[in-house]
XYZ file of C-alpha atoms in Angstrom:
605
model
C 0.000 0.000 0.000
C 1.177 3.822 -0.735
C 0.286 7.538 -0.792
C -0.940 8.552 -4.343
C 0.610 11.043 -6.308
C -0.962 14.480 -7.402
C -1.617 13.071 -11.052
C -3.045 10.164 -9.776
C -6.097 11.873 -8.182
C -8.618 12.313 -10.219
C -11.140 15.693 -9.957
C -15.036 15.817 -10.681
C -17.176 18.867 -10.779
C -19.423 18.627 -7.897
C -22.905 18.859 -10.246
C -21.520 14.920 -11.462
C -21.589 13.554 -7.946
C -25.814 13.007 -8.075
C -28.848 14.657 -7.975
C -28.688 17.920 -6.952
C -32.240 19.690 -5.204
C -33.083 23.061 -4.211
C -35.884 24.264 -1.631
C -38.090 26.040 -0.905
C -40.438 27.589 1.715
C -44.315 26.040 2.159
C -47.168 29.012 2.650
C -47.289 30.408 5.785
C -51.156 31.036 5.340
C -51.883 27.585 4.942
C -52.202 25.559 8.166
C -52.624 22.071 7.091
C -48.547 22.787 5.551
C -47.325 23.166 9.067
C -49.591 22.149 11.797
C -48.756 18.776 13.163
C -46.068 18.242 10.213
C -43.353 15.597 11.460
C -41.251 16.240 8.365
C -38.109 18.214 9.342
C -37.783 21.629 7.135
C -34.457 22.372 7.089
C -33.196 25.938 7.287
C -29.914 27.676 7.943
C -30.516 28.277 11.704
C -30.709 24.377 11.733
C -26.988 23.865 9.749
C -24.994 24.494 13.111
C -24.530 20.804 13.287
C -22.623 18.398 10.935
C -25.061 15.447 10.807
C -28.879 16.944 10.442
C -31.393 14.349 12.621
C -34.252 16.941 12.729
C -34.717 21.067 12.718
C -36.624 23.359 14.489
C -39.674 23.514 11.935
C -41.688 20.585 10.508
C -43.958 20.407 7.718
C -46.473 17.400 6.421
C -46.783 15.701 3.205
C -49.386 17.525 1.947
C -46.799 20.645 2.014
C -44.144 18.782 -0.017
C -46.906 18.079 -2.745
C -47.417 21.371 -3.055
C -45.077 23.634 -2.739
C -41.365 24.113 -4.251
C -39.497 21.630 -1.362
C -38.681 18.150 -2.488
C -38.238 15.273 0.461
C -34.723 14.161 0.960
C -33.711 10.909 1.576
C -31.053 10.420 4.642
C -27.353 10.700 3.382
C -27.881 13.739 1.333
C -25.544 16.402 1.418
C -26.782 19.773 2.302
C -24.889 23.283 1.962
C -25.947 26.897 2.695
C -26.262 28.930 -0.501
C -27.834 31.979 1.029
C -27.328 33.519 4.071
C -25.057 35.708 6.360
C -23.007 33.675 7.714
C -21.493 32.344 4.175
C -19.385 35.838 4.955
C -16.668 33.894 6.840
C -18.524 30.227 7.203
C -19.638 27.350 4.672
C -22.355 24.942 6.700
C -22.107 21.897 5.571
C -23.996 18.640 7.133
C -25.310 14.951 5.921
C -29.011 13.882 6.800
C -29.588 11.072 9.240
C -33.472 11.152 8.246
C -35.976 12.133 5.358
C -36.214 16.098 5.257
C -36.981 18.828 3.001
C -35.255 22.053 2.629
C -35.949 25.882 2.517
C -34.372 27.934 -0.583
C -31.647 29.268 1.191
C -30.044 25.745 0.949
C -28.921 23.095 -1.599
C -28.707 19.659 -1.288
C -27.008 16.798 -3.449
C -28.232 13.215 -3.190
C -24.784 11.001 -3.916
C -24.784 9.072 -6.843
C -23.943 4.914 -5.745
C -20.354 4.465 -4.730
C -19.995 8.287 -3.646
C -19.792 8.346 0.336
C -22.111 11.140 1.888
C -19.624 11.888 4.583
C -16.661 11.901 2.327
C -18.221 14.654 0.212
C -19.175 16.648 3.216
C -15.658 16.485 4.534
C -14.385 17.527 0.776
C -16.693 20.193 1.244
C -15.170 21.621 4.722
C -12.073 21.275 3.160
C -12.698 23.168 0.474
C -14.558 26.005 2.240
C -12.683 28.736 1.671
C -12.037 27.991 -1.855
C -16.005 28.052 -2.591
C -16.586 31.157 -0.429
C -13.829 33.166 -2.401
C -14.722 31.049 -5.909
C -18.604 30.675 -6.089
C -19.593 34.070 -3.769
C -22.303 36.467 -5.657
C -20.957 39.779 -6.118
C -23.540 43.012 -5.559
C -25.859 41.304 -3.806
C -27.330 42.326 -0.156
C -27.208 38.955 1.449
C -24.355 36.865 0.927
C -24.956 34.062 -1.423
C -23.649 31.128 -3.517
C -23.400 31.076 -7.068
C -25.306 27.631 -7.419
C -23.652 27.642 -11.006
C -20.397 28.500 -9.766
C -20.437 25.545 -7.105
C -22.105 22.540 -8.864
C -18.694 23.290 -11.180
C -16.410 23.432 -8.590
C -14.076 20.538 -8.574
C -13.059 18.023 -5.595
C -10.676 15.016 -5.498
C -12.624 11.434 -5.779
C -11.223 8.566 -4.661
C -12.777 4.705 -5.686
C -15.692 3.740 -2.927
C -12.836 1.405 -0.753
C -10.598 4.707 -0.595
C -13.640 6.973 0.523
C -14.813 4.548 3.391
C -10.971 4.329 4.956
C -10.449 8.709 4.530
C -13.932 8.793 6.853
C -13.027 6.836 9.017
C -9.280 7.923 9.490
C -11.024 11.337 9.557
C -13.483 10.628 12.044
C -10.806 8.912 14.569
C -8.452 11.346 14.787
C -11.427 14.520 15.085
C -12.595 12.159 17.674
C -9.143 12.809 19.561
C -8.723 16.103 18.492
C -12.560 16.994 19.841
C -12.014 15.517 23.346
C -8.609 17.533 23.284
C -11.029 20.286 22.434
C -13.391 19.640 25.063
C -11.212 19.402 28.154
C -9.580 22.443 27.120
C -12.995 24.151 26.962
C -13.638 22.762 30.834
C -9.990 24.373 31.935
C -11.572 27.694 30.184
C -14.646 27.529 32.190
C -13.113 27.105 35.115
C -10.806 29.671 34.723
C -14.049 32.114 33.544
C -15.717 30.758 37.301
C -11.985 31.282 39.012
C -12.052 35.329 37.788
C -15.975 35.550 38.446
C -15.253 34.624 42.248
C -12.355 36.983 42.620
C -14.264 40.098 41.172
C -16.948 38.787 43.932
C -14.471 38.375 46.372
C -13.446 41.889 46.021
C -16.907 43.900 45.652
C -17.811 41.679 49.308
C -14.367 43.090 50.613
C -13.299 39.737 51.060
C -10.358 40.122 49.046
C -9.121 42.541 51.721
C -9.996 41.449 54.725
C -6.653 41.199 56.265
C -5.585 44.755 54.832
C -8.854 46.057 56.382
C -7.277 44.047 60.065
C -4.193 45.973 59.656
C -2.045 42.393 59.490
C -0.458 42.424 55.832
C -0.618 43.978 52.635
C -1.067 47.551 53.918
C -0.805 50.257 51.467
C -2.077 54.278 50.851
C -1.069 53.720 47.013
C 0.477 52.270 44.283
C 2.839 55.214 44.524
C 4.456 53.186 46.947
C 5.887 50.831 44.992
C 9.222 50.622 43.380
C 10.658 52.170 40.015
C 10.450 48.759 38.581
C 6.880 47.529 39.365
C 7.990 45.234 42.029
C 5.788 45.024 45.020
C 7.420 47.401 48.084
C 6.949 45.134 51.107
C 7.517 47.406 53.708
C 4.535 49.840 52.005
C 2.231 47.281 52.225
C 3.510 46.331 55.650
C 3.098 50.041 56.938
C 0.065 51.438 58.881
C -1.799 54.516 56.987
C -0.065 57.711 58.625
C -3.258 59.538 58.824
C -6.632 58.559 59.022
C -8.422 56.795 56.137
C -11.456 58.370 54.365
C -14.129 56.249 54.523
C -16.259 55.341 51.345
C -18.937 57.553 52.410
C -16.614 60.427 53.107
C -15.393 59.852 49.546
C -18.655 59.949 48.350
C -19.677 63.144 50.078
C -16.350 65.034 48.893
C -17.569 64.160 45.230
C -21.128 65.363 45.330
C -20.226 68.598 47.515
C -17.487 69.452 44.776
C -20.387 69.109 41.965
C -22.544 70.794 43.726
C -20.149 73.773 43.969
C -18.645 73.408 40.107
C -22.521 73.509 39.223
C -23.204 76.700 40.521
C -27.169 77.753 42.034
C -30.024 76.259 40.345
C -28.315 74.355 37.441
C -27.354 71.004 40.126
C -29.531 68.394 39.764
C -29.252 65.792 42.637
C -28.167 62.503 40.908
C -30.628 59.565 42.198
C -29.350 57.447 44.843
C -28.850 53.661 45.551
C -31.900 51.546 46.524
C -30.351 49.311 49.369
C -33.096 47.218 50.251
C -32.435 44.010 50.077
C -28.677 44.175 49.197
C -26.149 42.468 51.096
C -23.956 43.941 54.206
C -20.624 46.092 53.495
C -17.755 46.094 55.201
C -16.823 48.654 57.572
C -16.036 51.958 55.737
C -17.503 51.298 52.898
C -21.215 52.583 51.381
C -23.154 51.706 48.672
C -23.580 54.526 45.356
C -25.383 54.990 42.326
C -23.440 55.063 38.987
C -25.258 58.847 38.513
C -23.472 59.362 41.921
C -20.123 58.187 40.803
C -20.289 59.331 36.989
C -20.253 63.653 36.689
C -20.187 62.367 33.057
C -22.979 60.888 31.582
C -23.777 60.925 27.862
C -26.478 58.776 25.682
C -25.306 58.263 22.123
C -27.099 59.677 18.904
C -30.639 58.400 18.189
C -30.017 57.451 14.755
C -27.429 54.654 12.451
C -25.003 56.995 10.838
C -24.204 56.232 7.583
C -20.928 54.074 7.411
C -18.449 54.140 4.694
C -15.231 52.150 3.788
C -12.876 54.739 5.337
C -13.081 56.771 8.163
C -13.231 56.687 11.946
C -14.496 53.545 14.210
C -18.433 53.782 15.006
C -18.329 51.445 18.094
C -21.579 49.288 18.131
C -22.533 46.848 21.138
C -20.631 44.104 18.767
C -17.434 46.090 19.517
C -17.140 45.809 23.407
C -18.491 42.227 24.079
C -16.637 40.701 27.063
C -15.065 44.217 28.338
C -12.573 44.077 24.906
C -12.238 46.649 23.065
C -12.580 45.215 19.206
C -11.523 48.051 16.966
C -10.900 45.650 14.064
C -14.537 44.603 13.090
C -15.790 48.357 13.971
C -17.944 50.023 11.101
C -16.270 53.176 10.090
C -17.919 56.610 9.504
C -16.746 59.551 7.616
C -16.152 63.347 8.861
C -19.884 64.435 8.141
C -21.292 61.356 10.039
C -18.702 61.817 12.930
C -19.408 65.291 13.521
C -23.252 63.954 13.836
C -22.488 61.133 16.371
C -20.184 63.307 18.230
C -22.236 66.786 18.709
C -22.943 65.195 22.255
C -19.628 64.730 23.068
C -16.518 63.643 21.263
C -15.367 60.365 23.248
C -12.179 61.148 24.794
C -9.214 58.769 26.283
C -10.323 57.778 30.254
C -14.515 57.649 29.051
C -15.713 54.432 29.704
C -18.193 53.335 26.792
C -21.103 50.947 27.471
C -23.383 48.713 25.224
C -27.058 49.128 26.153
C -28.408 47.002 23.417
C -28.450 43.426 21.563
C -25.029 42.502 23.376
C -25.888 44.558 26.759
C -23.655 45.236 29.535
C -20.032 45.629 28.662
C -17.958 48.510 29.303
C -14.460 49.717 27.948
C -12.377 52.402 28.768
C -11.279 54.130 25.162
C -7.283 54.251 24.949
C -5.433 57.540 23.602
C -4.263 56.095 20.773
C -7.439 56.220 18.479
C -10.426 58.594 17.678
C -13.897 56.923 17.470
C -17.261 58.095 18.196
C -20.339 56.214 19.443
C -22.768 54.264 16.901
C -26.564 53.693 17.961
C -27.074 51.324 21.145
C -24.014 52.741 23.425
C -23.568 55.367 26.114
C -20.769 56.865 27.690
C -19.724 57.879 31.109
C -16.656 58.866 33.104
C -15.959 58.222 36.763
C -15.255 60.806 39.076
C -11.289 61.032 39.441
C -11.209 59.644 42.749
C -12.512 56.531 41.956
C -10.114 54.207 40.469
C -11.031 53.300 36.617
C -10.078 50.263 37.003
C -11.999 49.522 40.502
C -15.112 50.807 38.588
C -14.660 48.729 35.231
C -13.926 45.550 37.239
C -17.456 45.911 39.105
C -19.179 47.222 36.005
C -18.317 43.887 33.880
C -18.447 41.713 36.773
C -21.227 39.707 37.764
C -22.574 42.243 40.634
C -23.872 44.549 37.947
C -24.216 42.982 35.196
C -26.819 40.990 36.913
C -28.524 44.133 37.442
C -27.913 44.730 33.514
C -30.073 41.746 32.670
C -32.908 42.427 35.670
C -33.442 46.223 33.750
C -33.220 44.769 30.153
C -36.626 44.832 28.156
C -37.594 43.261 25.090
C -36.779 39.741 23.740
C -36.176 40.093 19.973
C -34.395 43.702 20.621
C -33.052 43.848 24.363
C -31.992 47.294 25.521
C -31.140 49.223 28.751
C -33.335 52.532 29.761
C -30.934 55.425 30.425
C -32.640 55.463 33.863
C -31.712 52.117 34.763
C -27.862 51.966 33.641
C -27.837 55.825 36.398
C -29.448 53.444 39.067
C -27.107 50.716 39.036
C -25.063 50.166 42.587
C -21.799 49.914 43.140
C -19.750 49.026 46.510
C -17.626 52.080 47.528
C -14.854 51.306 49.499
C -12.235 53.782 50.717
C -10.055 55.166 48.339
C -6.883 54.060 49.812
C -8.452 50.388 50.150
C -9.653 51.000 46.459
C -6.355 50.421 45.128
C -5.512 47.297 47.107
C -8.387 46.113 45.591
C -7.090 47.016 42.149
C -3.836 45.610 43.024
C -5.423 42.379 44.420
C -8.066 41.779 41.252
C -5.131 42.568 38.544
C -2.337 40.588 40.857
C -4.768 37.111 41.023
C -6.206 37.737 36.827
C -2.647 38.341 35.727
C -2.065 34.382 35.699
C -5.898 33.893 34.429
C -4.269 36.294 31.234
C -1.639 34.201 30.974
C -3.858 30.771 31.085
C -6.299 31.911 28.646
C -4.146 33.216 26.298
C -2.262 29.639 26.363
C -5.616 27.759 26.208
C -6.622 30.168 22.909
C -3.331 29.295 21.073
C -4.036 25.567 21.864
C -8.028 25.685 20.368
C -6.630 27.663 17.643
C -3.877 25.125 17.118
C -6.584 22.552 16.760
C -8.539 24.762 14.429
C -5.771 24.593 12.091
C -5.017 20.736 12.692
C -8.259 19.895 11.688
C -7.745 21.526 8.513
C -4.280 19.808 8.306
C -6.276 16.439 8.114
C -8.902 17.369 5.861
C -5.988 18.381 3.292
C -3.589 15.452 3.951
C -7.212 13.769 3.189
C -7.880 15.165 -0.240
C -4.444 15.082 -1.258
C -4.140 11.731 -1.130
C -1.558 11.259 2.276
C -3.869 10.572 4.946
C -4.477 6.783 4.268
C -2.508 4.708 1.766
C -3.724 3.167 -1.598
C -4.402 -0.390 -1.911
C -3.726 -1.555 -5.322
C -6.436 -4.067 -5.442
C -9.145 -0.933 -5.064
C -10.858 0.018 -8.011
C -9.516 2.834 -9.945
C -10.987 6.182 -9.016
C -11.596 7.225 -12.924
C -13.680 3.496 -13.289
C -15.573 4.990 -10.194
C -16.050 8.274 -12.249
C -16.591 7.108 -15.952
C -19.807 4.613 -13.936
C -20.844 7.909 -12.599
C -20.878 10.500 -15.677
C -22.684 7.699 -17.445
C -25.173 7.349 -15.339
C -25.906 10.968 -15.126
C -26.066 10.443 -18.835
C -28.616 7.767 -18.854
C -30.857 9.315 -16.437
C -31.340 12.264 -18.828
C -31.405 10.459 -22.052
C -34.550 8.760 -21.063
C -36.801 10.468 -18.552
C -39.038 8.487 -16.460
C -42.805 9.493 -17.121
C -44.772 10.352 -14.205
C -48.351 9.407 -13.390
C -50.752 12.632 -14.157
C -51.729 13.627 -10.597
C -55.415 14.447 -9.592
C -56.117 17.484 -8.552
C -57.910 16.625 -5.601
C -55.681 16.036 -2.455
C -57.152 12.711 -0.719
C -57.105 13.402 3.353
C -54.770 11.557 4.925
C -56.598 8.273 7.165
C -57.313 8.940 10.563
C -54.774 8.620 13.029
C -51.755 7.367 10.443
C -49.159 9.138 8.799
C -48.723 8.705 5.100
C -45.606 7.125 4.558
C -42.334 9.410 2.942
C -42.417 8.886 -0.937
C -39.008 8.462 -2.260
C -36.336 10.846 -4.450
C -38.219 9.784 -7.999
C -35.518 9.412 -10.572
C -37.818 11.083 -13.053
C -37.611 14.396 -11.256
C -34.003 13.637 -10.750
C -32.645 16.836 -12.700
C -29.032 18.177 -11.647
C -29.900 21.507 -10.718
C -32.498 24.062 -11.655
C -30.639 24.878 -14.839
C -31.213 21.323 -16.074
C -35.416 21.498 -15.344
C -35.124 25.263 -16.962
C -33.610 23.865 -20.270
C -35.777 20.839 -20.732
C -39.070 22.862 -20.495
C -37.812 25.385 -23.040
C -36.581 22.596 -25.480
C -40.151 20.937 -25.288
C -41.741 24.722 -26.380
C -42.037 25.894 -29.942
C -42.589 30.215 -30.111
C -46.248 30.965 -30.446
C -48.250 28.047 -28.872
C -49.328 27.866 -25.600
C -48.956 25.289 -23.191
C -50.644 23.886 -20.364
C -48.652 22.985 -17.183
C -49.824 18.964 -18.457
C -47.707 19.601 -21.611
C -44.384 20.259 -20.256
C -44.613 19.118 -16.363
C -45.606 15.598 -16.920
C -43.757 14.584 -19.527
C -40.718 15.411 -17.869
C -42.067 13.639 -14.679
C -41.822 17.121 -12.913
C -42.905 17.306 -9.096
C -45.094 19.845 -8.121
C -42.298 21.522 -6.813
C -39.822 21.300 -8.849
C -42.660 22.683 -11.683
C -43.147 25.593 -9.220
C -39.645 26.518 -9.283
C -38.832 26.267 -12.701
C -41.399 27.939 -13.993
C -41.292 31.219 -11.596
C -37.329 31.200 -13.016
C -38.532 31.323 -16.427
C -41.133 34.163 -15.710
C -38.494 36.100 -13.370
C -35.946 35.978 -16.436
C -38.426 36.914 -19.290
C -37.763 33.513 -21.599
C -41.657 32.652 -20.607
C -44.880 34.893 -20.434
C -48.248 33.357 -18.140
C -51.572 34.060 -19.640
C -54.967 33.235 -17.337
C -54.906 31.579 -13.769
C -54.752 28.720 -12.306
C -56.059 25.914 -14.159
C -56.406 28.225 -17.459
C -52.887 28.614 -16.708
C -50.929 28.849 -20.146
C -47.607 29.306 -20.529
C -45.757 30.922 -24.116
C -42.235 31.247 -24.955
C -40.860 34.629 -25.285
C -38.526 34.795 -28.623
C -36.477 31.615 -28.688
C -36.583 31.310 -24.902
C -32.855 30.214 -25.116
C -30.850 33.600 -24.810
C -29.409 34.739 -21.436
């Protein structure tokens, strides 16, 4: 047994491989398509997984009938053709049961001796290639050029070859995914380790003995070293004065705004509701974020208009876990700027805050980089006795951002009232103890950094080792050659002409009544297979045997041209709306007086 060379592997456009179906989406106003349907309708919310045993909407049998879906049969190969996520992502999964599919997806039913699985791993192997070869260009949602794909080209190997590349696939992602998985535990530990220390330190657990006077004593971080290194003896050394308490502290900063306000302009920010919250250590009081924050400022009420160049529009996307993401941030240009910014222009030290979709995260903006606020975000800034960092720990931990989700409304669009995000409370401790705490939070997270930036490289790592595999796979050097396998080209010559056959001489169907007989009592009708007859390529293929049955200037009833092609229902449906959307055929009357004309030749375009 060896590894085959480059020329020995042979390549086959992916429209040769079977049957390839589109979708398509039953009438909403018609009850009797949906209610009590146990036939799964798959859509792209339902492609998240790579082996497809059901989805989230079901539809019956009389639906399939009639409408543009066709029933599946399991070990068909579905792909996403149309839909956002094809912007960085190409869902690909094989059925385990009969299903039907919405038009946003494709779906190829293998020809015999072509593997399921071993397409859909060609497939994720080839992702990027499609997304860069077969994307539309111009269009709003992203989308696959279906003619673009079914030409696209993958590696075949004979049957024997295909059934030992699964399975040497599927045993070493079996390793790799329980790698995978106990490095996700480590990061969820680590994510419930820093959740307990930021709740250790708004309790004033964390500095319980500093509070006792036995170690770690400290006025400031000013009393450490030139280098960084912790001064023992500081943090050893009693305060030489008095410490302010957190109330003190917060009576300081409302008499000073009081005064900077001047007579009648001061309005009294609203204080904390303390019922019910839990008992603070000595010194320490509870305050409102309008207490702490002389700075409070709602973004514009509007989406500017975002260009290709410009300055960073930060959206809730942007701030997601406390991080600022500058990379992914819309930009705006100078016009739309000055509009977002007439509030005020974000400055370094303002902490900005997502009150929409992704609620409850707060950043404090660097000086390195001048942004202004997109729709969904507010910004405020901490008085400058309180300690930034203090007041960002608590505002992403899970103290407040529990009170973030309590004031959130709405389930399809969640936001935060202005009112609300002024009301939240914060722990005040003394200012001195403030930056112990700081110390204390940063000192402990520092090795949580470290871990999580170790346990990223390692999932990315395994990212990229699972697309190692998947190209060792195609390229012939994950599993060696027997030469007593059949020769991949017999394997593809069988397959082109069968394709060929199955055109050459169309199964007739049955003319269907129009009546629809109700389904018995109490039973199911059972799934009616993938008819060969209706077993066109793509689209294209039904498209271009209509026309070539139609002469210019007769008319035709659906009768004429649906059954003796041995046309679904369905597949009729969709062919014919793509003729009528392109202009190649015109619809007189309605219905059953339905008759359809070719326009010109009906074979440009």
């Amino acid at each position: 047994m060896r590894n085959l060379k480059n020329e020995e592997i042979c390549l086959i456009p992916l429209k040769d491989l079977g049957v390839w179906c589109g979708g398509g989406t039953p009438s909403k106003q018609v009850s009797t398509y949906w209610k009590n349907g146990t036939i799964p309708w798959v859509s792209p919310k339902d492609m998240k997984v790579e082996h497809i045993s059901g989805a989230e909407d079901t539809i019956t049998e009389k639906a399939i009938k009639e409408s543009a879906t066709n029933l599946l049969p399991p070990g068909s190969v579905l792909v996403v053709t149309r839909s956002g996520i094809l912007r960085h992502t190409f869902p690909v999964a094989v059925t385990d049961v009969p299903v039907t599919i919405n038009q946003d997806l494709k779906a190829l039913v293998p020809s015999e001796g072509v593997d399921p699985r071993f397409v859909a791993f060609a497939l994720r192997s080839f992702s990027r290639e499609i997304l860069h070869q077969c994307s539309k260009q111009g269009t709003t949602v992203n989308s696959i050029e279906t003619k673009e794909l079914l030409r696209f080209q993958i590696p075949l190997f004979s049957t024997e070859v295909q059934t030992r590349i699964v399975a040497e696939i599927e045993k070493q992602f079996s390793r790799l995914d329980e790698a995978v998985a106990n490095l996700k535990r480590v990061k969820s530990n680590l994510k419930r380790y820093k959740a307990a220390v930021l709740k250790a330190a708004v309790e004033g657990k964390l500095t319980e003995e500093w509070r006792r006077g036995a170690i770690h004593r400290a006025q400031s971080l000013a009393e450490y070293d030139n280098q960084g290194a912790k001064n023992q003896g500081a943090m050893n050394r009693a305060p030489t004065k008095p410490i302010e308490t957190g109330a003190e502290l917060l009576e300081r900063i409302l008499a000073e705004r009081r005064k900077a306000a001047g007579k009648g302009k001061y309005k009294e920010p609203v204080g904390p509701d303390t019922s019910g919250l839990p008992e603070l250590p000595a010194g320490w009081v509870w305050a409102t974020l309008d207490q702490l924050c002389p700075l409070f400022v709602d973004s514009a009420h509007r989406t500017p208009k975002y260009s290709d160049a410009g300055y960073p529009a930060l959206r809730p996307r942007d701030v997601v876990n406390g991080k600022l993401n500058l990379e992914s941030a819309a930009l705006v240009p100078d016009a739309e700027f000055v509009i977002q910014s007439v509030r005020h222009e974000p400055q370094a030290g303002d902490i900005v805050y997502s009150r929409e979709l992704s609620f409850g995260w707060g950043v404090e903006l660097p000086a390195t980089v001048k942004l202004c606020l997109s729709q969904g975000m507010c910004l405020f800034r901490p008085d400058k006795r309180v300690s930034s960092k203090y007041f960002l720990h608590v505002l992403n931990g899970s103290f407040v951002r529990t009170q973030a989700e309590r004031a959130a409304t709405g389930s399809a669009h969640p936001h935060i009232n202005l009112g609300d995000i002024k009301s939240y409370v914060f722990p005040l401790a003394p200012s001195a103890e403030l930056e112990v705490i700081v110390f204390k939070i940063e000192q402990q997270l520092s090795v949580v950094e470290v871990a999580e930036n170790q346990l990223e490289a390692q999932l990315t790592r395994a990212v990229r080792l699972r697309q190692s595999i998947l190209k060792q796979a195609f390229s012939g050097q994950l599993v060696p050659q027997d030469p007593n396998d059949e020769p991949a080209s017999v394997l593809l010559e069988r397959i082109r002409n069968a394709v060929g056959a199955r055109f050459i001489a169309p199964k007739t169907a049955p003319v269907q009544s129009r009546k629809t007989e109700p389904e018995p009592s109490g039973r199911a009708q059972s799934i009616a297979p993938l008819h060969q007859s209706d077993a066109f390529t793509c689209l294209d293929d039904v498209t271009a045997a209509i026309l070539a049955r139609m002469q210019p200037g007769r008319e035709y009833a659906r009768v004429e041209l649906a059954d003796p092609l041995g046309l679904s229902a369905g597949r009729w449906n969709a062919a014919i709306q793509d003729l009528k959307r392109t202009g190649k055929v015109r619809q007189t009357g309605e219905k059953r007086g339905a008759r359809y004309v070719l326009v010109g030749t009906g074979r440009g375009g």
